[in-house]
Structure formats: structure tokens, C-alpha cells
């Protein structure tokens, strides 16, 4: 049986990657760290919501009789 | 809802709330908490202006005012002052930093007999309080230029000028090769001065001071910092909470300190030292020595003049004093060697031990004993009075003297050949050795008195 899909784990991983990228670019002088974090942090909620939708549709399709 | 989802939701919303709050503080309050986004932290970019050159008359003074940046002044041949401004801007991107740096400019004003150099930092800061920037001034000056610098949060380096009047804080001040007087006011960092032809005056708080090769007199007022001085014309020190280390003073040394250890060697003139809660060490002083210590020991060696020492709660050690000796110790003892002239020694709670003396000896102790060893025939009177301690006197063989010794609640003994007793009792003796000679008067209360000939002493020690 395939492991169960967990949206929150995926969100946490993507957020950590995003935070690291923004912070690195900030330290390199390419972007303003605080301004970028302020702009992009709500995107983590959007990403999480989308993944929850994907999971819900996936589960309802699995329960439908073939 | 699962606990992991609730946890992640709290984490994201908490992070978002923190970022939003930080953003509002940075943009609307005008300052920022300095734990992460420091005004002088993060990415920075450096830009340097083309040098501004001013031709000046000989002897024109240079006056500099600066904040947050290096001030470097060096000599160059000719009659020009060449001023270079380098700007370091703390902004996230090169584009923003370059735009900001373009607003920061040098302001050089010719005034009567002097060139005043500063920047428009004040105006720029008023319009952008949340941006950190440094202004570094590098200046070359003609020979014989007097210099005055007022700088905060920036290092000051000055060399080869006619005179220097410097005020700085939070960064080091370094001065070399000044043909005239130097005045320094430093805060929160170290001060280093070397090769000054004139006098030096420095007032420093929370910083170490190091001076070398000062032809004139040096006056150092230092709090919470140590002092190191080498080859100085004369030295006056006021210090607290830092040690003082002095080597080679061509004139007098005067130190008034608190909670400081004092160490000085090769002082040509007088040495006057006062401190507390630490020790004093003086070597090779060419004139009189006067030392006063509260809660500290004193060691004095090779003094040409008189030695006067007052201390408490520790011992005094004297070696080779050419003049008179005057010592008073409370709760401590005295060890001395080679006292060439009269000595007055007073102690409580500490023994007196003297090995080799020539002049009059006057000793009074409480709760302590006395041991005097005369290495040459006695030529001056000796008076010793103790309570709760023994008195021991070792005299060379054949040295004429008259003795009167007594002990209350103790015994008196004299083991000296050819000593003729007038009175010889258990607690009192009166006698004469030879004809004439100085009077020796020894008195102990609750202690014994012993007088020994040095040859007899040697026999006792090597039976």
C-alpha cells in the first residue's frame, strides 16, 4: 500500500525552502529580506489550501465504486 | 482537525504576524529592534568619492567632525590637503545603496587659518533614520599641520602632524610622531600614542592606554582601563580599576589610583604613588619615594632618596634604600634589606625583619616580633618597642655600644663577647661593650629579648 499523502508535511518543506532562498538572496544583497518575507508569507496558506483540495479530491475518487 | 495541522497553522500565522509587525515597526516607528535587522548590519556597499584637493597656506589647521567612520590623517609633501570620502551604506541592494550614497557628500569649509571638514550626515540622517551608513575620511596634509578631530563610533589614526587635539569614542585612537602637544579624549576603546615631542594629556574612560617615547610630560586620566607607559618625560596618572605599568620616566612619577596595581621601574625623579586594593612595585627610583596603599602590599627596590610608605592589610618589602626610611603598616609586616640611613618602622600584626642597616633604627610593633641584623658596626642609636612579640638583635663582633633591654612577661638574654653587664637580671639587662658607641634600647611586653653576636649566631646555626 502506498504511503498516505500529507499536505502539511509538503507545506512545511516548501516553506522552509522558500524561507532559506529569500534569506540567502537577502544576505547577497539581491533582495530586501523583510519586504520579500512580508510579500510572500501568505502564499504558504494558499499552497496548503491547494494541497488539501488535491487530497480531498483524491480520497473521494478512491471511495467511488468502480 | 489533527494536531499536526493545528500546529502548522499556528506556526505559519505566528511567523506571518512577526513579519507584519517587523514591517510596521521599520516603516512607521522609525527605529528597529537590533536583534536581527540591525541598522548597521546585513548587506553593505562601499563607494568612494574622487579626492577633493585644497591648496592651503603653511600652518593651516585641519578641523574634522565625523560620526560612524574612520578618520585617517597622514603627512604628504607639498602644500595641499587631499581629502577622500568613502561611504559604506547598509541597504539590501546595490541599486538602493548607490542611490542613497549619492546623497552623502563631503563638506569642506575654509575658515580663518583652518580648513573645516565634515559631511552632510546630519541632514541625510534626518530624512532617513532607518538607514545605517558610514563615512570614512582619509586625508593627507602638508608638513607642520595642526589637527583637531571630533569623531564618534569611528577609529582615529593620526601621524606626522604638528599637534593633535582628538576626541573619539567606541573605536581605537592611534597617534604617532607628533611634533607638538597632543590632547586626547577617548571613550569605550583603546588609545595608543607614540613618539610625541611635546606634552601629552589624555582622558580615557573604559579603554586601555599605551604611550611610548613622549619627550614632554604626560598626564593620563583613565577610568576602567589599564595604562602602559614607556620612556616618558614626566608622568602624572589618575587611574581606577586598571593596572598601571611604567618603565623609564625621565622626570617625576605621580600616581593617584583606586583598585589598581602599580608597577614602575627606572624613574629618574620622585615617585609618589597612592592606590588601593592592589600592590605597588617600584624599582630603581632616582629620588624620593612616597607610597600610600589601602589594602595592598608594597615592594620598593633600589631607591636613591628617602622612602616613605604607608599601607594596610599587607606587607612592605624594601631593598637598598639610599635615604631615610619611614614605614607604617597596619595589619602587615616589614621586610627590609640594605637601609643606608635612619629608619622609622611602625607595624601592627606583622613582623619587622631588617637585614643590614646603618643609620638610627626606631621600631615599634604591636602583636608582632622584631628581628634586626646589623651587618656593619653600630654607629647610630637603636630603639625597639614591641608588644606580644620577641625582639632579636644581631650585632657584629667588636662593635661598641651601650645596651638597655627589658622584657615584661618575658626573658632577656645577651650572648655577646666582651659585653660588660651593669645589670644582668632575667627580665632586664644594662651593659656596655667597649667605650662609647650608640645606645641600644630594646623593650618587649609579653615577649622575649635576645641580643646575639653575629659570630655567636653563626655558631648556633652551625654547631
Coordinates of C-alpha atoms in Angstrom, one line a residue:
Chain A
X1 CA 0.0 0.0 0.0
X2 CA 1.4 3.4 -1.0
X3 CA 2.1 5.9 1.9
X4 CA -0.7 8.3 2.7
X5 CA -0.4 11.8 1.2
X6 CA 0.2 14.5 4.0
X7 CA -0.3 18.1 2.7
X8 CA 1.1 19.7 5.9
X9 CA 4.5 18.0 5.6
X10 CA 4.8 19.2 2.0
X11 CA 3.8 22.7 3.0
X12 CA 6.4 22.8 5.8
X13 CA 9.1 21.6 3.5
X14 CA 8.3 24.1 0.7
X15 CA 8.1 26.9 3.3
X16 CA 11.5 26.1 4.7
X17 CA 13.0 26.0 1.2
X18 CA 11.3 29.4 0.4
X19 CA 12.5 31.0 3.7
X20 CA 16.1 29.8 3.1
X21 CA 16.1 31.1 -0.5
X22 CA 14.7 34.5 0.5
X23 CA 17.2 34.8 3.4
X24 CA 20.1 33.9 1.2
X25 CA 19.2 36.3 -1.5
X26 CA 18.8 39.0 1.1
X27 CA 22.3 38.3 2.5
X28 CA 23.6 38.5 -1.0
X29 CA 22.1 41.9 -1.4
X30 CA 19.8 40.9 -4.3
X31 CA 16.5 41.5 -2.4
X32 CA 15.2 43.2 0.7
X33 CA 14.6 40.2 3.1
X34 CA 11.9 41.7 5.2
X35 CA 10.0 43.1 2.3
X36 CA 10.1 39.8 0.5
X37 CA 9.0 37.8 3.5
X38 CA 6.1 40.2 4.0
X39 CA 5.0 39.8 0.4
X40 CA 5.3 36.0 0.1
X41 CA 4.3 34.6 3.5
X42 CA 0.5 34.3 2.8
X43 CA 1.4 32.2 -0.2
X44 CA 2.1 29.3 2.2
X45 CA -1.6 29.4 3.2
X46 CA -2.6 29.3 -0.4
X47 CA -0.2 26.4 -1.1
X48 CA -1.6 24.5 1.9
X49 CA -5.2 25.0 0.9
X50 CA -4.5 23.8 -2.7
X51 CA -2.8 20.7 -1.4
X52 CA -5.8 19.9 1.0
X53 CA -8.1 20.3 -2.1
X54 CA -5.9 17.8 -4.0
X55 CA -6.0 15.3 -1.2
X56 CA -9.8 15.6 -0.7
X57 CA -10.5 15.0 -4.4
X58 CA -8.1 12.1 -4.4
X59 CA -9.8 10.4 -1.4
X60 CA -13.3 10.9 -2.9
X61 CA -12.2 9.4 -6.2
X62 CA -10.7 6.4 -4.3
X63 CA -14.0 5.8 -2.5
X64 CA -16.1 5.9 -5.7
X65 CA -17.2 2.3 -6.8
X66 CA -15.5 1.2 -9.9
Chain B
X1 CA -8.7 18.5 12.9
X2 CA -5.4 16.8 13.5
X3 CA -2.8 18.2 16.0
X4 CA -0.2 18.5 13.2
X5 CA -2.5 20.7 11.2
X6 CA -3.2 23.0 14.2
X7 CA 0.5 23.2 14.9
X8 CA 1.4 24.1 11.4
X9 CA -1.4 26.7 11.2
X10 CA -0.1 28.3 14.4
X11 CA 3.5 28.3 13.1
X12 CA 2.6 30.0 9.8
X13 CA 0.3 32.6 11.3
X14 CA 2.8 33.3 14.1
X15 CA 5.6 33.8 11.5
X16 CA 3.4 36.0 9.3
X17 CA 2.4 38.1 12.3
X18 CA 6.0 38.6 13.3
X19 CA 6.9 39.6 9.8
X20 CA 4.0 42.0 9.6
X21 CA 4.9 43.6 13.0
X22 CA 8.5 44.0 12.0
X23 CA 7.5 45.6 8.7
X24 CA 5.3 48.1 10.5
X25 CA 8.0 49.0 13.1
X26 CA 10.6 49.5 10.4
X27 CA 8.4 51.7 8.2
X28 CA 6.3 53.7 10.7
X29 CA 8.1 53.9 14.0
X30 CA 11.5 54.9 12.5
X31 CA 13.7 52.6 14.5
X32 CA 14.1 48.9 14.7
X33 CA 14.9 46.2 17.2
X34 CA 18.6 45.4 16.8
X35 CA 18.5 41.7 17.1
X36 CA 18.1 40.7 13.5
X37 CA 17.7 43.7 11.2
X38 CA 20.3 45.9 12.6
X39 CA 20.7 49.4 11.1
X40 CA 24.4 48.7 10.7
X41 CA 24.0 45.0 9.9
X42 CA 23.2 42.9 6.8
X43 CA 24.4 43.7 3.3
X44 CA 26.5 46.8 2.8
X45 CA 28.1 48.5 -0.2
X46 CA 31.1 50.8 -0.4
X47 CA 31.5 53.8 -2.6
X48 CA 34.4 56.2 -2.8
X49 CA 34.4 59.9 -3.9
X50 CA 37.2 61.3 -6.0
X51 CA 39.6 63.1 -3.7
X52 CA 38.9 66.8 -3.0
X53 CA 42.2 68.8 -3.1
X54 CA 42.6 72.1 -1.3
X55 CA 45.8 74.2 -1.5
X56 CA 46.4 75.8 1.9
X57 CA 48.9 78.2 3.5
X58 CA 51.6 76.8 5.7
X59 CA 50.4 76.1 9.2
X60 CA 46.7 75.9 8.3
X61 CA 44.9 73.8 10.8
X62 CA 42.7 70.9 9.9
X63 CA 39.5 70.5 11.9
X64 CA 37.4 67.4 11.3
X65 CA 34.0 66.4 12.6
X66 CA 32.8 62.9 11.8
X67 CA 30.5 60.1 13.0
X68 CA 30.5 56.4 12.2
X69 CA 33.6 56.1 10.2
X70 CA 37.4 56.1 10.1
X71 CA 39.4 59.4 10.3
X72 CA 42.9 58.8 8.9
X73 CA 45.3 61.7 8.7
X74 CA 48.8 61.3 7.2
X75 CA 51.5 63.7 6.1
X76 CA 52.4 64.2 2.4
X77 CA 54.9 66.6 0.8
X78 CA 53.6 69.8 -0.8
X79 CA 51.0 72.4 0.3
X80 CA 47.8 70.6 -0.4
X81 CA 45.3 68.8 1.7
X82 CA 43.8 65.9 -0.2
X83 CA 40.5 64.6 1.3
X84 CA 38.9 61.3 0.2
X85 CA 35.4 60.3 1.4
X86 CA 34.4 56.7 1.3
X87 CA 30.8 55.8 2.1
X88 CA 29.5 52.4 3.3
X89 CA 25.7 52.1 3.0
X90 CA 23.8 49.3 4.8
X91 CA 20.9 48.6 2.4
X92 CA 19.8 45.3 0.9
X93 CA 20.6 46.1 -2.8
X94 CA 23.4 47.8 -4.6
X95 CA 20.9 49.9 -6.5
X96 CA 19.3 51.3 -3.4
X97 CA 22.7 51.7 -1.6
X98 CA 24.2 53.6 -4.6
X99 CA 21.2 55.9 -4.8
X100 CA 21.5 56.6 -1.0
X101 CA 25.3 57.1 -1.1
X102 CA 24.9 59.8 -3.8
X103 CA 23.1 61.9 -1.2
X104 CA 26.1 61.7 1.2
X105 CA 28.7 64.4 0.5
X106 CA 31.9 66.0 1.8
X107 CA 31.6 69.5 3.3
X108 CA 34.9 71.3 3.4
X109 CA 34.9 75.0 4.5
X110 CA 37.9 77.4 4.6
X111 CA 37.9 79.4 7.8
X112 CA 40.4 81.8 9.2
X113 CA 43.6 79.8 9.4
X114 CA 41.9 76.4 9.2
X115 CA 40.1 74.0 7.0
X116 CA 36.9 72.6 8.5
X117 CA 36.0 69.2 7.1
X118 CA 32.8 67.2 7.8
X119 CA 29.9 65.6 5.9
X120 CA 26.2 66.3 5.4
X121 CA 25.5 63.2 7.6
X122 CA 23.2 65.2 9.9
X123 CA 20.9 66.3 7.0
X124 CA 20.8 62.8 5.5
X125 CA 20.1 61.1 8.8
X126 CA 17.1 63.4 9.4
X127 CA 15.5 62.2 6.2
X128 CA 16.4 58.5 6.5
X129 CA 16.7 57.5 10.1
X130 CA 16.4 53.8 9.5
X131 CA 19.4 53.5 7.1
X132 CA 22.9 52.9 8.5
X133 CA 25.8 54.4 6.7
X134 CA 29.5 55.0 7.5
X135 CA 31.6 58.0 6.3
X136 CA 35.4 57.2 6.2
X137 CA 37.7 60.2 5.8
X138 CA 41.3 59.7 4.6
X139 CA 43.3 62.9 4.5
X140 CA 46.8 63.8 3.6
X141 CA 48.2 67.1 5.0
X142 CA 51.3 69.2 4.4
X143 CA 54.1 69.0 6.9
X144 CA 53.6 71.1 10.1
X145 CA 49.8 70.9 10.1
X146 CA 47.9 71.2 13.5
X147 CA 45.0 68.8 13.6
X148 CA 41.7 68.7 15.6
X149 CA 39.4 65.7 15.3
X150 CA 36.0 65.1 16.9
X151 CA 34.7 61.7 16.0
X152 CA 32.3 59.1 17.4
X153 CA 31.9 55.5 16.5
X154 CA 35.0 55.6 14.3
X155 CA 38.7 54.8 14.5
X156 CA 41.1 57.8 14.5
X157 CA 44.6 57.4 13.1
X158 CA 46.9 60.5 13.1
X159 CA 50.6 60.6 12.2
X160 CA 53.3 63.2 11.4
X161 CA 51.4 66.3 12.3
X162 CA 52.4 69.5 14.3
X163 CA 49.9 69.0 17.1
X164 CA 46.8 66.9 17.7
X165 CA 43.6 67.5 19.7
X166 CA 41.5 64.4 19.4
X167 CA 38.1 63.3 20.7
X168 CA 36.7 59.9 19.9
X169 CA 34.6 57.1 21.1
X170 CA 33.8 53.4 20.6
X171 CA 36.8 52.8 18.3
X172 CA 40.6 53.0 18.8
X173 CA 42.6 56.2 18.7
X174 CA 46.1 55.8 17.4
X175 CA 48.6 58.7 17.2
X176 CA 52.3 58.6 16.1
X177 CA 55.0 61.1 15.5
X178 CA 53.6 64.4 16.6
X179 CA 56.0 67.4 16.7
X180 CA 54.0 69.3 19.4
X181 CA 51.5 68.8 22.1
X182 CA 48.8 66.0 22.0
X183 CA 45.4 66.1 23.8
X184 CA 43.1 63.1 23.6
X185 CA 39.7 62.4 25.0
X186 CA 38.7 58.8 24.4
X187 CA 35.7 56.7 25.4
X188 CA 35.0 53.0 25.2
X189 CA 38.1 51.9 23.4
X190 CA 41.9 51.9 23.5
X191 CA 44.3 54.8 23.0
X192 CA 47.8 54.3 21.6
X193 CA 50.3 57.2 21.4
X194 CA 54.0 57.0 20.4
X195 CA 56.8 59.5 19.6
X196 CA 55.5 62.8 20.8
X197 CA 57.8 65.8 21.1
X198 CA 55.5 67.9 23.2
X199 CA 53.4 67.2 26.2
X200 CA 50.6 64.6 26.2
X201 CA 47.3 64.9 28.0
X202 CA 44.8 62.0 27.7
X203 CA 41.4 61.5 29.4
X204 CA 40.1 58.0 28.7
X205 CA 37.1 56.1 30.0
X206 CA 36.7 52.3 29.5
X207 CA 39.7 51.9 27.4
X208 CA 43.4 50.8 27.7
X209 CA 46.1 53.5 27.2
X210 CA 49.5 52.7 25.8
X211 CA 52.1 55.6 25.5
X212 CA 55.7 55.4 24.3
X213 CA 58.5 57.9 23.7
X214 CA 56.9 61.1 25.0
X215 CA 59.5 63.8 25.3
X216 CA 57.3 66.2 27.3
X217 CA 55.3 65.5 30.4
X218 CA 52.3 63.1 30.1
X219 CA 49.1 63.4 32.1
X220 CA 46.9 60.4 31.9
X221 CA 43.4 60.3 33.5
X222 CA 42.0 56.8 32.9
X223 CA 39.0 55.1 34.4
X224 CA 38.3 51.4 33.9
X225 CA 41.3 50.8 31.8
X226 CA 45.0 49.8 32.2
X227 CA 47.9 52.1 31.5
X228 CA 51.3 51.2 29.9
X229 CA 53.9 54.0 29.7
X230 CA 57.4 53.7 28.4
X231 CA 60.1 56.3 28.1
X232 CA 58.2 59.4 29.2
X233 CA 59.5 62.8 30.2
X234 CA 57.4 63.0 33.3
X235 CA 54.2 61.2 34.3
X236 CA 51.1 62.2 36.2
X237 CA 48.5 59.4 36.4
X238 CA 45.0 59.3 37.7
X239 CA 43.5 55.8 37.4
X240 CA 40.9 53.5 38.7
X241 CA 40.1 49.8 38.1
X242 CA 43.0 49.1 35.8
X243 CA 46.7 48.3 36.3
X244 CA 49.5 50.7 35.7
X245 CA 52.8 49.6 34.2
X246 CA 55.5 52.3 33.8
X247 CA 59.1 51.9 32.6
X248 CA 61.6 54.7 32.3
X249 CA 60.4 58.1 33.4
X250 CA 62.9 60.9 32.9
X251 CA 61.2 63.2 35.5
X252 CA 58.8 62.7 38.4
X253 CA 56.1 60.0 38.6
X254 CA 52.9 60.8 40.4
X255 CA 50.1 58.2 40.5
X256 CA 46.7 58.5 42.3
X257 CA 44.7 55.4 41.7
X258 CA 41.9 53.2 43.1
X259 CA 41.7 49.4 42.7
X260 CA 44.8 49.5 40.6
X261 CA 48.1 47.6 40.8
X262 CA 51.1 49.9 40.2
X263 CA 54.4 48.8 38.8
X264 CA 57.1 51.3 37.9
X265 CA 60.8 51.0 37.1
X266 CA 63.7 53.4 36.2
X267 CA 62.2 56.6 37.5
X268 CA 64.7 59.4 37.4
X269 CA 62.8 61.8 39.7
X270 CA 60.5 61.4 42.6
X271 CA 57.9 58.6 42.7
X272 CA 54.6 59.4 44.6
X273 CA 52.1 56.6 44.4
X274 CA 48.7 56.2 46.0
X275 CA 46.3 53.3 45.4
X276 CA 44.0 50.8 47.0
X277 CA 43.1 47.1 46.9
X278 CA 46.2 46.1 44.9
X279 CA 50.0 46.1 45.2
X280 CA 52.7 48.6 44.4
X281 CA 56.1 47.6 42.9
X282 CA 58.8 50.3 42.4
X283 CA 62.3 49.6 41.0
X284 CA 65.2 52.0 40.5
X285 CA 64.0 55.3 41.7
X286 CA 66.5 58.2 41.4
X287 CA 64.9 60.4 44.1
X288 CA 62.4 60.1 47.0
X289 CA 59.7 57.6 47.1
X290 CA 56.3 58.1 48.8
X291 CA 53.8 55.3 48.7
X292 CA 50.3 55.0 50.3
X293 CA 48.2 51.9 49.8
X294 CA 45.0 50.8 51.3
X295 CA 44.6 47.0 51.4
X296 CA 47.7 46.2 49.4
X297 CA 51.4 45.3 49.6
X298 CA 54.4 47.4 48.7
X299 CA 57.7 46.3 47.2
X300 CA 60.4 49.0 46.8
X301 CA 63.9 48.3 45.4
X302 CA 66.9 50.4 44.7
X303 CA 65.9 53.9 45.8
X304 CA 68.4 56.7 45.8
X305 CA 66.4 59.1 48.0
X306 CA 64.1 58.7 51.0
X307 CA 61.4 56.1 51.2
X308 CA 58.1 56.8 52.9
X309 CA 55.5 54.0 52.9
X310 CA 52.0 53.7 54.4
X311 CA 49.9 50.6 53.8
X312 CA 47.3 48.4 55.4
X313 CA 46.5 44.7 55.3
X314 CA 49.6 43.6 53.5
X315 CA 53.4 43.6 53.8
X316 CA 56.1 46.0 52.8
X317 CA 59.4 44.9 51.3
X318 CA 62.3 47.3 51.0
X319 CA 65.6 46.6 49.3
X320 CA 68.5 49.0 49.2
X321 CA 67.2 52.4 50.2
X322 CA 69.8 55.2 50.0
X323 CA 68.0 57.8 52.1
X324 CA 65.9 57.6 55.2
X325 CA 63.1 55.1 55.6
X326 CA 59.8 55.8 57.2
X327 CA 57.2 52.9 57.1
X328 CA 53.9 52.5 58.8
X329 CA 51.9 49.3 58.3
X330 CA 48.6 48.4 59.8
X331 CA 47.9 44.6 59.8
X332 CA 51.1 43.8 58.0
X333 CA 54.8 43.4 58.4
X334 CA 58.0 44.9 57.0
X335 CA 61.0 43.1 55.4
X336 CA 63.9 45.3 54.7
X337 CA 67.5 44.9 53.4
X338 CA 70.2 47.4 53.0
X339 CA 68.8 50.5 54.7
X340 CA 71.6 53.1 54.3
X341 CA 70.2 55.8 56.6
X342 CA 67.8 56.4 59.6
X343 CA 64.7 54.2 59.6
X344 CA 61.4 54.6 61.5
X345 CA 59.3 51.4 61.3
X346 CA 55.8 51.0 62.7
X347 CA 53.7 47.9 62.3
X348 CA 50.7 46.2 63.8
X349 CA 50.1 42.5 63.3
X350 CA 53.2 41.9 61.2
X351 CA 56.8 41.2 62.0
X352 CA 59.7 43.5 61.2
X353 CA 62.7 41.9 59.7
X354 CA 65.7 44.1 58.8
X355 CA 68.9 42.6 57.3
X356 CA 71.6 45.3 57.1
X357 CA 71.1 48.9 58.3
X358 CA 73.4 51.8 59.0
X359 CA 71.5 54.7 60.5
X360 CA 69.4 55.2 63.5
X361 CA 66.7 52.5 63.9
X362 CA 63.4 53.2 65.6
X363 CA 60.9 50.3 65.6
X364 CA 57.5 50.0 67.3
X365 CA 55.3 47.0 66.7
X366 CA 52.1 45.6 68.2
X367 CA 51.2 41.9 68.1
X368 CA 54.5 41.2 66.2
X369 CA 58.1 40.5 66.6
X370 CA 61.3 42.3 65.5
X371 CA 64.4 40.8 64.0
X372 CA 67.3 43.2 63.3
X373 CA 70.6 42.1 61.8
X374 CA 73.3 44.7 61.7
X375 CA 75.9 43.8 59.0
X376 CA 78.3 46.6 60.0
X377 CA 79.4 48.1 63.3
X378 CA 76.7 50.1 65.0
X379 CA 77.0 53.8 64.5
X380 CA 73.6 55.2 65.5
X381 CA 71.1 54.5 68.3
X382 CA 68.6 51.7 68.1
X383 CA 65.2 51.8 69.8
X384 CA 62.8 48.9 69.6
X385 CA 59.5 48.5 71.4
X386 CA 57.2 45.5 70.9
X387 CA 54.1 44.1 72.5
X388 CA 53.2 40.4 72.1
X389 CA 56.3 39.6 70.1
X390 CA 60.0 38.9 70.6
X391 CA 62.9 41.2 69.9
X392 CA 66.1 39.8 68.3
X393 CA 69.1 41.9 67.6
X394 CA 72.2 40.5 65.9
X395 CA 75.3 42.7 66.1
X396 CA 78.7 42.3 64.5
X397 CA 81.6 41.2 66.8
X398 CA 83.5 44.0 68.5
X399 CA 81.0 46.7 67.7
X400 CA 80.9 49.1 70.7
X401 CA 77.5 50.0 72.1
X402 CA 75.6 50.6 75.3
X403 CA 72.6 48.5 75.9
X404 CA 69.5 48.7 78.0
X405 CA 67.0 45.8 77.4
X406 CA 63.9 44.9 79.3
X407 CA 61.0 42.4 79.0
X408 CA 57.7 42.5 80.8
X409 CA 56.3 38.9 81.0
X410 CA 59.4 37.6 79.2
X411 CA 63.1 36.9 79.4
X412 CA 66.1 38.9 78.3
X413 CA 69.4 37.3 77.1
X414 CA 72.6 38.7 75.7
X415 CA 75.2 36.5 74.1
X416 CA 77.8 39.0 73.1
X417 CA 81.5 38.5 74.0
X418 CA 83.2 41.4 75.9
X419 CA 79.8 42.8 76.9
X420 CA 80.2 44.2 80.5
X421 CA 77.0 43.9 82.4
X422 CA 76.0 46.7 84.8
X423 CA 72.7 44.9 85.5
X424 CA 72.0 41.3 84.5
X425 CA 68.6 40.1 85.5
X426 CA 66.2 37.7 84.0
X427 CA 64.0 40.4 82.6
X428 CA 66.4 43.3 82.4
X429 CA 70.0 43.9 81.4
X430 CA 72.1 47.0 81.2
X431 CA 75.6 46.8 79.8
X432 CA 78.4 48.3 77.7
X433 CA 80.7 46.9 75.1
X434 CA 83.9 48.8 74.5
X435 CA 83.9 52.5 75.0
X436 CA 81.3 54.9 73.6
X437 CA 79.2 53.6 70.8
X438 CA 75.5 54.2 70.2
X439 CA 72.7 53.5 72.7
X440 CA 70.6 50.4 72.1
X441 CA 67.3 50.3 73.9
X442 CA 65.1 47.2 73.5
X443 CA 61.7 46.8 75.2
X444 CA 59.3 43.9 74.9
X445 CA 55.9 43.4 76.6
X446 CA 54.7 39.7 76.5
X447 CA 57.8 38.7 74.6
X448 CA 61.5 37.9 75.0
X449 CA 64.5 40.0 74.1
X450 CA 67.6 38.3 72.6
X451 CA 70.9 40.1 71.7
X452 CA 73.4 37.9 69.8
X453 CA 76.8 38.5 68.3
X454 CA 77.0 37.5 64.7
X455 CA 79.8 35.0 65.2
X456 CA 77.8 33.5 68.1
X457 CA 74.8 33.4 65.9
X458 CA 76.8 31.6 63.2
X459 CA 78.0 29.1 65.8
X460 CA 74.4 28.5 66.9
X461 CA 73.2 27.9 63.4
X462 CA 76.2 25.6 62.6
X463 CA 77.0 23.8 65.8

